[in-house]
Coordinates of C-alpha atoms and ligand atoms in Angstrom, one line a residue:
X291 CA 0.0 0.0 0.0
X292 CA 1.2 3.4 -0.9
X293 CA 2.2 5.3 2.1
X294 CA -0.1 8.3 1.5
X295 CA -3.2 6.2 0.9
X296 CA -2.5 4.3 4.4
X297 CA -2.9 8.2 5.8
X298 CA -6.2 9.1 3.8
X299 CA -7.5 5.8 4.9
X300 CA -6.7 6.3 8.1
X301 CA -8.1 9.9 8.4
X302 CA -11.4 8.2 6.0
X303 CA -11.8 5.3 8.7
X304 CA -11.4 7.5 11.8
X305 CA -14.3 9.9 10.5
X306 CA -16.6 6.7 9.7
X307 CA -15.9 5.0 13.1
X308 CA -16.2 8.0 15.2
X309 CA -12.2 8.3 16.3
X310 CA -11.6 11.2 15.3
X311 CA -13.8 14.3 13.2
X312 CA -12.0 17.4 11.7
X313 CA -12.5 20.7 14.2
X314 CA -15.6 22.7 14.6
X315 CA -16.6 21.3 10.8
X316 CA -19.8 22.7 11.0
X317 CA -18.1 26.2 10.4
X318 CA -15.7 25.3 7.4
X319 CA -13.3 23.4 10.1
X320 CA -10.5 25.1 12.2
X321 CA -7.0 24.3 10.7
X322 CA -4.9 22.0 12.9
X323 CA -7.8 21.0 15.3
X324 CA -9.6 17.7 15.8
X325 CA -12.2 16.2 17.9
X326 CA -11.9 13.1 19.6
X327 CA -15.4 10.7 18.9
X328 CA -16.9 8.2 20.7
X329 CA -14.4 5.4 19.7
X330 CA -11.6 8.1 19.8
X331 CA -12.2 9.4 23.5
X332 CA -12.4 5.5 24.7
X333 CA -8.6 5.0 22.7
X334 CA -7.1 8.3 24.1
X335 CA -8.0 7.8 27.1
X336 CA -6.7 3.8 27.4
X337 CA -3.6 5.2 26.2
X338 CA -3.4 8.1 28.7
X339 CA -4.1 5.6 31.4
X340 CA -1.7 2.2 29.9
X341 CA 0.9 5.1 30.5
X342 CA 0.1 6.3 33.9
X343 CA -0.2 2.5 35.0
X344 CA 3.4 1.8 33.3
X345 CA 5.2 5.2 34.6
X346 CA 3.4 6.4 37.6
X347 CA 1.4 3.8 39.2
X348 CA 3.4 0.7 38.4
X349 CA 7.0 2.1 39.6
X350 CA 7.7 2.8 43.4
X351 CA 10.1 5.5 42.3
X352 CA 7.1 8.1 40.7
X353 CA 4.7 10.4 41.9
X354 CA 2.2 12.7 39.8
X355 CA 0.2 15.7 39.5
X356 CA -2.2 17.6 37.7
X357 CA -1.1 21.2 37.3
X358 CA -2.7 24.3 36.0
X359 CA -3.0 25.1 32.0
X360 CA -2.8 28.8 33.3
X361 CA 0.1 29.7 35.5
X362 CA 2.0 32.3 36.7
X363 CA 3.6 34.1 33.3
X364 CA 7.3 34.8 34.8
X365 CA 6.8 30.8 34.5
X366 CA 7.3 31.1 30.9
X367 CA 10.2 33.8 31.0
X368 CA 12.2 32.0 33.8
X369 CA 11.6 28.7 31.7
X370 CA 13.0 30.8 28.4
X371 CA 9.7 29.4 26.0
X372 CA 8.5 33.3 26.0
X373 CA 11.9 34.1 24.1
X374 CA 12.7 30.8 22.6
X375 CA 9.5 28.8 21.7
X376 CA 9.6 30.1 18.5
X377 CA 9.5 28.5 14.4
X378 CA 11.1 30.4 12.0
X379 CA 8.4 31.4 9.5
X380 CA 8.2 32.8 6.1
X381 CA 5.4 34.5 4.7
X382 CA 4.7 34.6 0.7
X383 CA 4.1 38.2 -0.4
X384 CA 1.5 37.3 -3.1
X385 CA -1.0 35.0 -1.5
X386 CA -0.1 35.6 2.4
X387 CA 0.5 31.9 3.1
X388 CA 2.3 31.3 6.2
X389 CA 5.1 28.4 6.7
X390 CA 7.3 27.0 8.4
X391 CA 11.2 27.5 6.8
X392 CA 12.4 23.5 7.2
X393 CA 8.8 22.2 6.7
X394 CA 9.1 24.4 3.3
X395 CA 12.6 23.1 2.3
X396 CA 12.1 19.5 3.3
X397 CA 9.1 18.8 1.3
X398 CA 11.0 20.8 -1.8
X399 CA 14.2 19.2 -0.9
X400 CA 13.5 15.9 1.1
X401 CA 17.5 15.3 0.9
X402 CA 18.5 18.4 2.9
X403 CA 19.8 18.4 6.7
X404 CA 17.7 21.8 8.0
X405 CA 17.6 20.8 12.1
X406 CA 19.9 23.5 14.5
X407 CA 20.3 25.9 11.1
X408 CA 19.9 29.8 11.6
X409 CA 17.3 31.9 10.3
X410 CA 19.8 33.2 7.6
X411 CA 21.1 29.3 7.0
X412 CA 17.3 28.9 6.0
X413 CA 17.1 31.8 3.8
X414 CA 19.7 31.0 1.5
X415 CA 18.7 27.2 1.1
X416 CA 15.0 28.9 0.2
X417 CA 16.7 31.9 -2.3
X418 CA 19.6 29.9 -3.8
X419 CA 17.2 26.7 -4.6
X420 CA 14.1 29.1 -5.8
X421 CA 11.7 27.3 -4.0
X422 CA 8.6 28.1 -4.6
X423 CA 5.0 28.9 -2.4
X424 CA 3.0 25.8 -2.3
X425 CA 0.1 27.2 -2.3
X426 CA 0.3 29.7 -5.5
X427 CA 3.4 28.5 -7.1
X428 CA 5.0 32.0 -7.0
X429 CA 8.7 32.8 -5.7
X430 CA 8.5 35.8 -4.0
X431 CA 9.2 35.2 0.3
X432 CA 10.0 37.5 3.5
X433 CA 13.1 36.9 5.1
X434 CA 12.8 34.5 7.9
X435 CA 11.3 35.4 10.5
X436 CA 11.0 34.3 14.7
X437 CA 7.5 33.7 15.6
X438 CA 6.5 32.7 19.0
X439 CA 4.3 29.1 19.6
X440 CA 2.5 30.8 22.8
X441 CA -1.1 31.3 23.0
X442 CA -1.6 34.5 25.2
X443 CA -4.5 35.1 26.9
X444 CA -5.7 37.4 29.9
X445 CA -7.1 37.2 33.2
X446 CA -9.4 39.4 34.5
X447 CA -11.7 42.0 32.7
X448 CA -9.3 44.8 31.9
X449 CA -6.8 44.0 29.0
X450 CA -3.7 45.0 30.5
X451 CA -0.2 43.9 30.6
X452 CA -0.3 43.1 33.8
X453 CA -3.2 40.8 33.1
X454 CA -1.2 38.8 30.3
X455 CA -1.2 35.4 30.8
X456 CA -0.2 32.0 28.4
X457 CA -1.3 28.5 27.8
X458 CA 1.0 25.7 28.5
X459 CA 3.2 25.3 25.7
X460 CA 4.2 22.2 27.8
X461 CA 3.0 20.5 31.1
X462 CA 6.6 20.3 32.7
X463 CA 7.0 23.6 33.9
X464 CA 4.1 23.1 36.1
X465 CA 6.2 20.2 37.8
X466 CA 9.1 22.5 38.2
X467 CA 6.8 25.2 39.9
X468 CA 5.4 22.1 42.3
X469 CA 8.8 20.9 43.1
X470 CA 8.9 22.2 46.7
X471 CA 5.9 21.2 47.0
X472 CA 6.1 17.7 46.4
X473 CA 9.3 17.0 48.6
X474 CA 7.5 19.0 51.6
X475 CA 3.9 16.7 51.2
X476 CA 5.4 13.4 50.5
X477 CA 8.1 10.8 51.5
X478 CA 9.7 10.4 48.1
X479 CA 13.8 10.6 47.9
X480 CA 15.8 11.3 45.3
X481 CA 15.8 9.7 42.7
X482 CA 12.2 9.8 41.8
X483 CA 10.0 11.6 39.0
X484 CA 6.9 13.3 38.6
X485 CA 4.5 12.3 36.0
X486 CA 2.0 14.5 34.1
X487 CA -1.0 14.5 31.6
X488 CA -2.5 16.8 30.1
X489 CA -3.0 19.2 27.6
X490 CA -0.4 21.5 26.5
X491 CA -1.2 24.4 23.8
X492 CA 0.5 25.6 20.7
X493 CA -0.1 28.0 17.8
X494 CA 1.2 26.0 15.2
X495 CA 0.1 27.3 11.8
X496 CA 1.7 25.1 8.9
X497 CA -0.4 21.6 7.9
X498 CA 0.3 19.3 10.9
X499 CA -0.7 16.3 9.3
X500 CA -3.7 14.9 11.1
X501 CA -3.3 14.9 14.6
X502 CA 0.3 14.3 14.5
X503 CA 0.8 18.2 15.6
X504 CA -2.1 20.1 16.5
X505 CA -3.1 23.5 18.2
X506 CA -3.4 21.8 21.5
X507 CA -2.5 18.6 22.2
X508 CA -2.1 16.1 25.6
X509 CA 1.0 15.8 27.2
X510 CA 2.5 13.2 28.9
X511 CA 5.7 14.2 30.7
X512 CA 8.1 12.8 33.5
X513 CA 10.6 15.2 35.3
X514 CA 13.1 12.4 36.9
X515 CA 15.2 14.1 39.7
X516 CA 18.3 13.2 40.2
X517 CA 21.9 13.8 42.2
X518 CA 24.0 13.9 39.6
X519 CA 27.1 13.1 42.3
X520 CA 25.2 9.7 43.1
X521 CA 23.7 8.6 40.1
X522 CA 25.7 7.9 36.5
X523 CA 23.5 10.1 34.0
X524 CA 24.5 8.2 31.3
X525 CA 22.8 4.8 32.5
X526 CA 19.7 6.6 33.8
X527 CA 19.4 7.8 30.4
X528 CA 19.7 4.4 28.7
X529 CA 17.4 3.1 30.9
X530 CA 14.8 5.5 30.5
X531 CA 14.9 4.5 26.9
X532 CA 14.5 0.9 27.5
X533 CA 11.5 2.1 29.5
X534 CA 10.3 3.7 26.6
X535 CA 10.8 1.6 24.1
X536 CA 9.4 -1.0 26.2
X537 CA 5.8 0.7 26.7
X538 CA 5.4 1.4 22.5
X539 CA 7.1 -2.4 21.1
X540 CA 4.8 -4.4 24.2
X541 CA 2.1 -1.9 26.0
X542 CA 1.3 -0.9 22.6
X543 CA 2.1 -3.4 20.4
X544 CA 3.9 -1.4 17.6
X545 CA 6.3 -3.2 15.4
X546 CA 9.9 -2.6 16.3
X547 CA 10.7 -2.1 12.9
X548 CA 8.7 1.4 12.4
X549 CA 10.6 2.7 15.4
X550 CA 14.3 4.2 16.1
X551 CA 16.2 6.3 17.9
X552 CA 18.4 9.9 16.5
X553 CA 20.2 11.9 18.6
X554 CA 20.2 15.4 18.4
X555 CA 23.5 17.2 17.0
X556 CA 25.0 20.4 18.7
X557 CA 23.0 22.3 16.5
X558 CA 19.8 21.2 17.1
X559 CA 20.0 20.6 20.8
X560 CA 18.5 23.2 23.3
X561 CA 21.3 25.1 24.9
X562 CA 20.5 23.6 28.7
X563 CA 20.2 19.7 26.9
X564 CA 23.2 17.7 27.4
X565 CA 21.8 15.4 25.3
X566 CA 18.4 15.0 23.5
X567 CA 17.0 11.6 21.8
X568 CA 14.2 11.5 19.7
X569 CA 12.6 8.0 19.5
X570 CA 11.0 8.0 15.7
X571 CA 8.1 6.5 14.9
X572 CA 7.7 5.9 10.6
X573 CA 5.1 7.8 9.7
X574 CA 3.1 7.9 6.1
X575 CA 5.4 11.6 5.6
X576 CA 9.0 9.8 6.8
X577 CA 10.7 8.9 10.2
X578 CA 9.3 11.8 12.9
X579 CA 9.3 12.5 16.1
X580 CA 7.3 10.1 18.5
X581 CA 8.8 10.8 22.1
X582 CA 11.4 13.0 23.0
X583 CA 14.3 12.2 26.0
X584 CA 16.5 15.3 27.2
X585 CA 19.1 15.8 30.2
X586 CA 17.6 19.4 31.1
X587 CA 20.0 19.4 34.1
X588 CA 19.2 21.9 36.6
X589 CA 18.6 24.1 34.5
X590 CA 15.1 24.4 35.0
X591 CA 14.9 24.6 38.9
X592 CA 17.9 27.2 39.1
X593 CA 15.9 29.2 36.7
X594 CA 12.7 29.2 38.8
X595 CA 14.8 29.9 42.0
X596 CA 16.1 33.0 40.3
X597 CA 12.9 34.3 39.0
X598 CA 10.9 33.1 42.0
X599 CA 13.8 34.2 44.5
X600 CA 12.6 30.4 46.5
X601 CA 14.8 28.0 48.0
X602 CA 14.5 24.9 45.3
X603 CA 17.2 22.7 46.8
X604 CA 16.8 19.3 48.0
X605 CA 18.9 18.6 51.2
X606 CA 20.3 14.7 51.2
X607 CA 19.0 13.4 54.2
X608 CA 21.9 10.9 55.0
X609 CA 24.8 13.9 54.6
X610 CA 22.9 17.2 54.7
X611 CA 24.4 17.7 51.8
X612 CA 22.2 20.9 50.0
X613 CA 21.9 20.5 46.3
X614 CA 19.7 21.8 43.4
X615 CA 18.8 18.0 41.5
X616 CA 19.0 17.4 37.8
X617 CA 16.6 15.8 35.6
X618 CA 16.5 13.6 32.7
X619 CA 12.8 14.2 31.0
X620 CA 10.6 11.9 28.8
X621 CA 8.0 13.8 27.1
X622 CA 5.1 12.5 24.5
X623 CA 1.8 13.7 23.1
X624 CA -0.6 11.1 23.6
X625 CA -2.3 12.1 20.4
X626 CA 0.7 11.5 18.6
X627 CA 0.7 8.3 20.2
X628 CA -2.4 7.4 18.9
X629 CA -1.7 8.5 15.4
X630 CA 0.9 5.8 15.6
X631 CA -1.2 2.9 17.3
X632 CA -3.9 3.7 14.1
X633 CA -1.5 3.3 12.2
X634 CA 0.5 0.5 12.9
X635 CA -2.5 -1.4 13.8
X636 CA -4.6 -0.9 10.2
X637 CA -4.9 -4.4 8.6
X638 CA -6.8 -5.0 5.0
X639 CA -7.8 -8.5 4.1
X640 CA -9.9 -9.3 1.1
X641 CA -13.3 -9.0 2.7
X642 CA -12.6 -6.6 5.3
X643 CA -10.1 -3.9 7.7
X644 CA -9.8 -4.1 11.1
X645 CA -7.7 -2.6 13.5
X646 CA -5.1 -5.0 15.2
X647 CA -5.2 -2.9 18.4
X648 CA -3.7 -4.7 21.9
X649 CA -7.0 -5.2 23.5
X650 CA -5.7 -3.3 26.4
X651 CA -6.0 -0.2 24.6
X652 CA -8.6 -1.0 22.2
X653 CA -11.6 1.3 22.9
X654 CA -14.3 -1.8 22.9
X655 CA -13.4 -4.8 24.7
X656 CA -16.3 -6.7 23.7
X657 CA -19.4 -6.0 21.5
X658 CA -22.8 -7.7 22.0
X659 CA -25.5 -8.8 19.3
X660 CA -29.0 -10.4 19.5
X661 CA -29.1 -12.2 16.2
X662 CA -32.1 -10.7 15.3
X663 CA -33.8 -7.1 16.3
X664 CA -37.1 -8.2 16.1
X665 CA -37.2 -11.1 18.5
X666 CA -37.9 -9.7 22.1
X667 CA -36.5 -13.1 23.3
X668 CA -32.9 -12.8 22.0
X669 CA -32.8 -8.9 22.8
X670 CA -33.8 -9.4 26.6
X671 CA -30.8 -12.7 26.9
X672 CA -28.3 -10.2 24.9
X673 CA -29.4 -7.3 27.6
X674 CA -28.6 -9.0 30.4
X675 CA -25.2 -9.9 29.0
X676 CA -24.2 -7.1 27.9
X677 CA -25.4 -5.8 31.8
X678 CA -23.3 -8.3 33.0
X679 CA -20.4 -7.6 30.9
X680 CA -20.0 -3.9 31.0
X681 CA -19.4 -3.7 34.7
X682 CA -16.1 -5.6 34.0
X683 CA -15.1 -4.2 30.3
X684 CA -16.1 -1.1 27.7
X685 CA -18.9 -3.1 25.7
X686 CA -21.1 -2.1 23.0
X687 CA -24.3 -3.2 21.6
X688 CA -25.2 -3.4 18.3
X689 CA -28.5 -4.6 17.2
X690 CA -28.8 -3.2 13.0
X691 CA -28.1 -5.0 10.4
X692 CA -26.9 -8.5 10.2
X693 CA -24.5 -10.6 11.5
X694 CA -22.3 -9.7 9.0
X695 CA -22.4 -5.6 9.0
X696 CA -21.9 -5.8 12.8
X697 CA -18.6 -7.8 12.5
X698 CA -17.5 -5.3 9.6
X699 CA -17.8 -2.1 12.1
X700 CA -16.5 -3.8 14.9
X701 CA -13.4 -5.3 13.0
X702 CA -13.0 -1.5 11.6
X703 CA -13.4 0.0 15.8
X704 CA -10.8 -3.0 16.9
X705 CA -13.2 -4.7 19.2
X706 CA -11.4 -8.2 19.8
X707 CA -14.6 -10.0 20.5
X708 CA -18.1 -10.4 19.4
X709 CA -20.7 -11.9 21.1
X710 CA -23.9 -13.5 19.3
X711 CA -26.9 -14.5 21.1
X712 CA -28.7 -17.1 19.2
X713 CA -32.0 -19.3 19.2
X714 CA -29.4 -22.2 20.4
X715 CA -28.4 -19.9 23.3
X716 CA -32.1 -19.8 24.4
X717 CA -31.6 -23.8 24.9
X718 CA -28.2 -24.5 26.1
X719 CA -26.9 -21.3 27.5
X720 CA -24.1 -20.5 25.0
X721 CA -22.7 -17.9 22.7
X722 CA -20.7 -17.7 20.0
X723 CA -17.5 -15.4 20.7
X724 CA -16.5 -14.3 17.3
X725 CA -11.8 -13.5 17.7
X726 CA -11.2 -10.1 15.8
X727 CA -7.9 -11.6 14.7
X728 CA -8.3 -15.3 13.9
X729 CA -12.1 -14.9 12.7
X730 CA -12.8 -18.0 14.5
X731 CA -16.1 -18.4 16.6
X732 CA -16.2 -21.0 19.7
X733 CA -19.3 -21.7 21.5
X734 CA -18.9 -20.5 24.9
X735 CA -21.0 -20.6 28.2
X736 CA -22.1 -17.4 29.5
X737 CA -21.2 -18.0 33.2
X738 CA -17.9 -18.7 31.6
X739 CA -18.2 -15.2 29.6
X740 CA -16.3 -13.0 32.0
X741 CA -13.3 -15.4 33.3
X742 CA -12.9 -16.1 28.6
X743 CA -12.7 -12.3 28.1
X744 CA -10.6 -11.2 31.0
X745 CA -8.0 -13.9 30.5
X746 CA -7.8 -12.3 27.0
X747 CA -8.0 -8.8 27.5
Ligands
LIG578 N1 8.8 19.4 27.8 C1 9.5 19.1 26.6 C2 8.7 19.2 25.4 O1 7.6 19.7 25.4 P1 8.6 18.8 22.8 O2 9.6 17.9 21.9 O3 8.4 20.1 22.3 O4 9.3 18.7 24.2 C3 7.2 16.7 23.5 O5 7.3 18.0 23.0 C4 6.3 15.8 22.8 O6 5.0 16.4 22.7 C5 6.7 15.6 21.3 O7 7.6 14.5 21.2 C6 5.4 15.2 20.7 O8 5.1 13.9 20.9 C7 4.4 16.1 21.4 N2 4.0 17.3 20.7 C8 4.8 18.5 20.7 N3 4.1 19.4 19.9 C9 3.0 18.9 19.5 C10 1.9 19.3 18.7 N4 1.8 20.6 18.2 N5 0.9 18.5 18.5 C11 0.9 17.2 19.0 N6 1.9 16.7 19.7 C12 2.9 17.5 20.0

């Protein structure tokens, strides 16, 4: 299959299934914005919680938090996004379309390295290789420009500067500001992390390819803290990405194949980094950016105690040794994740596509049918199934069309089993459990219902 058509069938199956519907389409849409459907929500949210069970809950060495979207804006000057979360944009004087500069040269020149290069580096690839607007085919662009990713906002009634506030452009900061916090209401010792979800805001304007990068997106991000006189960066580093690696090859079942790791060169690494790792996920449009590993240091907490003028340090408890920690951060966008888990998971056979999703994450466990609509018999045994079934998993109930259409939208949703209640069932008290995968369809008794699904699921 052609690599663009996997994308337009993805984006075509999402809309038909009810993952995911372009933004406020009613109005003519809202570039780079999406909302999540009925099957979408149940996915997110499975994903969003498969990574708070494997990073938070399932590890005796992490924590988490819910912070604000709005917080205090010397946060974002302390943290340096107000001055450096910027693209560098150029504008096309005939028909006002805005871009980004290495979106613009890699999709004219695929070929050409553009991460870590100035805003005069850009210019000169654009002028010396005459590429032209995509939109109206003309060559005629502003220099390069600096244009800032933060969504301001205000508090209050009066519109003044004081009032200024932003959206998270990332949830992190907000673990940096609950730092003290944390070490004062808890019993955790270094090393430990904090983990985060939520969603972080950006004004991206160039095409972000589905919901690969959108206006606002979820976050999930772990500050790790660290003393960096006990504890070899290096190896906590490594085995972060083993963590991470391990959660998208087994938690989410993506092929190992699609994925790999690039480090980021001097050029393109934040100043405070002392070393950033993408792990890259193949997309439809090339290798991108899935998950993101950096060794902030302490930069972040040093910057806060400066702006903040409060005591950030962590005092050892064994030595009294006072310290400001480092951390090594992991940071993902869940909805980036799911782009991937689509992805990876769409399967076409000759009479149908379904969605080879883990059925941990898939957003139905179980679907139930009465054969037939119209027999008040069949419905009422199917009802109390599916009553006794959704207590334990996410079921759905499908009752239109035959046999056949049901199996068709709940292969395309990824359900992993389908259960028909039948005239037989009336006599001996068993159902056929259609497998999403194998097709095959074994008689199974109902008291057994809930012991065959869990063991599966
Ligand atoms: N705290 C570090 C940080 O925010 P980042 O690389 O800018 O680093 C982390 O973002 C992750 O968030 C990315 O790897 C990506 O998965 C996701 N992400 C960033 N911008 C996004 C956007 N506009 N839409 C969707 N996901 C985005």
């Amino acid at each position: 299959m052609e690599k663009n058509d996997l994308m337009e069938k993805i984006v075509s199956l999402c809309k038909r299934r009810g993952f995911v519907f372009p933004g406020s389409e009613i109005y003519g849409g809202l570039a780079n914005s999406y909302e999540y459907g009925p099957a979408g929500v149940e996915l997110k949210k499975n994903i969003t919680d498969a990574w708070w069970q494997f990073f938070v809950r399932g590890r005796q060495d992490m924590v988490g938090l819910d912070s604000s979207i709005i917080l205090h804006p010397k946060t974002w000057i302390a943290s340096g996004h107000v001055a450096g979360l910027t693209d560098s944009m150029v504008e096309c004087r005939a028909c006002h379309t805005r871009i980004r500069a290495d979106h613009l040269i890699e999709n004219a020149l695929p070929d050409m390295k553009v991460e870590g290069k100035t805003e005069a580096e850009l210019d000169a690839i654009i002028q010396d290789n005459g590429i032209k607007c995509p939109v109206c085919g003309k060559f005629d662009w502003t220099p390069v420009r600096k244009f800032n990713l933060l969504f301001e906002t205000s508090i209050g009634i009066v519109q003044e500067s004081e009032s200024k506030v932003y959206l998270r452009g990332e949830t992190a900061q907000g673990i940096f500001l609950s730092f003290k916090n944390i070490l004062d209401s808890t019993r955790v010792r270094l090393p430990f992390g904090v983990g985060q979800t939520g969603k972080s805001f950006r004004n991206e304007i160039t095409k972000g390819n589905f919901i690969f990068r959108t206006l606002e997106f979820e976050q999930a991000e772990i500050e790790y803290f660290f003393d960096p006189e006990n504890t070899n960066w290096e190896e906590l580093f490594e085995q972060w990405k083993k963590d991470m690696w391990q959660f998208v090859t087994e938690t989410l079942g993506i092929n190992p194949t699609h994925l790999r790791w690039r480090e980021h060169g001097d050029e393109e690494r934040s100043f405070y980094s002392k070393r950033t790792e993408d792990m890259e996920y193949e997309f439809p449009f090339g290798f991108k950016e899935l998950w993101g590993i950096a060794y902030r240091t302490d930069y972040d907490l040093q910057q806060h105690m400066k702006f903040s003028g409060m005591d950030l340090s962590y005092t050892d408890p064994h030595t009294n040794r006072k310290f400001v920690p480092h951390v090594i951060e992991p940071a993902v966008g869940i909805n980036r994740l799911m782009a991937m888990v689509l992805l990876d998971s769409y399967r076409e056979e000759e009479d149908r596509v379904y969605l080879s999703l883990p059925p941990k994450i898939a957003p139905y466990k179980v679907a139930v049918f009465p054969l037939l609509a119209n027999k008040p018999e069949l419905v009422a045994r199917a009802k109390e199934i599916f009553d006794k079934l959704k207590t334990n998993f996410t079921t759905a109930w499908d009752d239109r069309g035959n046999v056949g259409k049901r199996y068709y939208s709940q292969d395309e949703i990824g359900t992993p089993f389908c259960i028909t209640v039948d005239f037989q069932t009336l006599e001996d008290g068993m159902v056929t459990v259609r497998d999403r995968d194998t097709k095959e369809q074994p008689r199974i008794e109902i008291e057994n219902l809930i012991k065959y699904i869990g063991d599966r699921v």
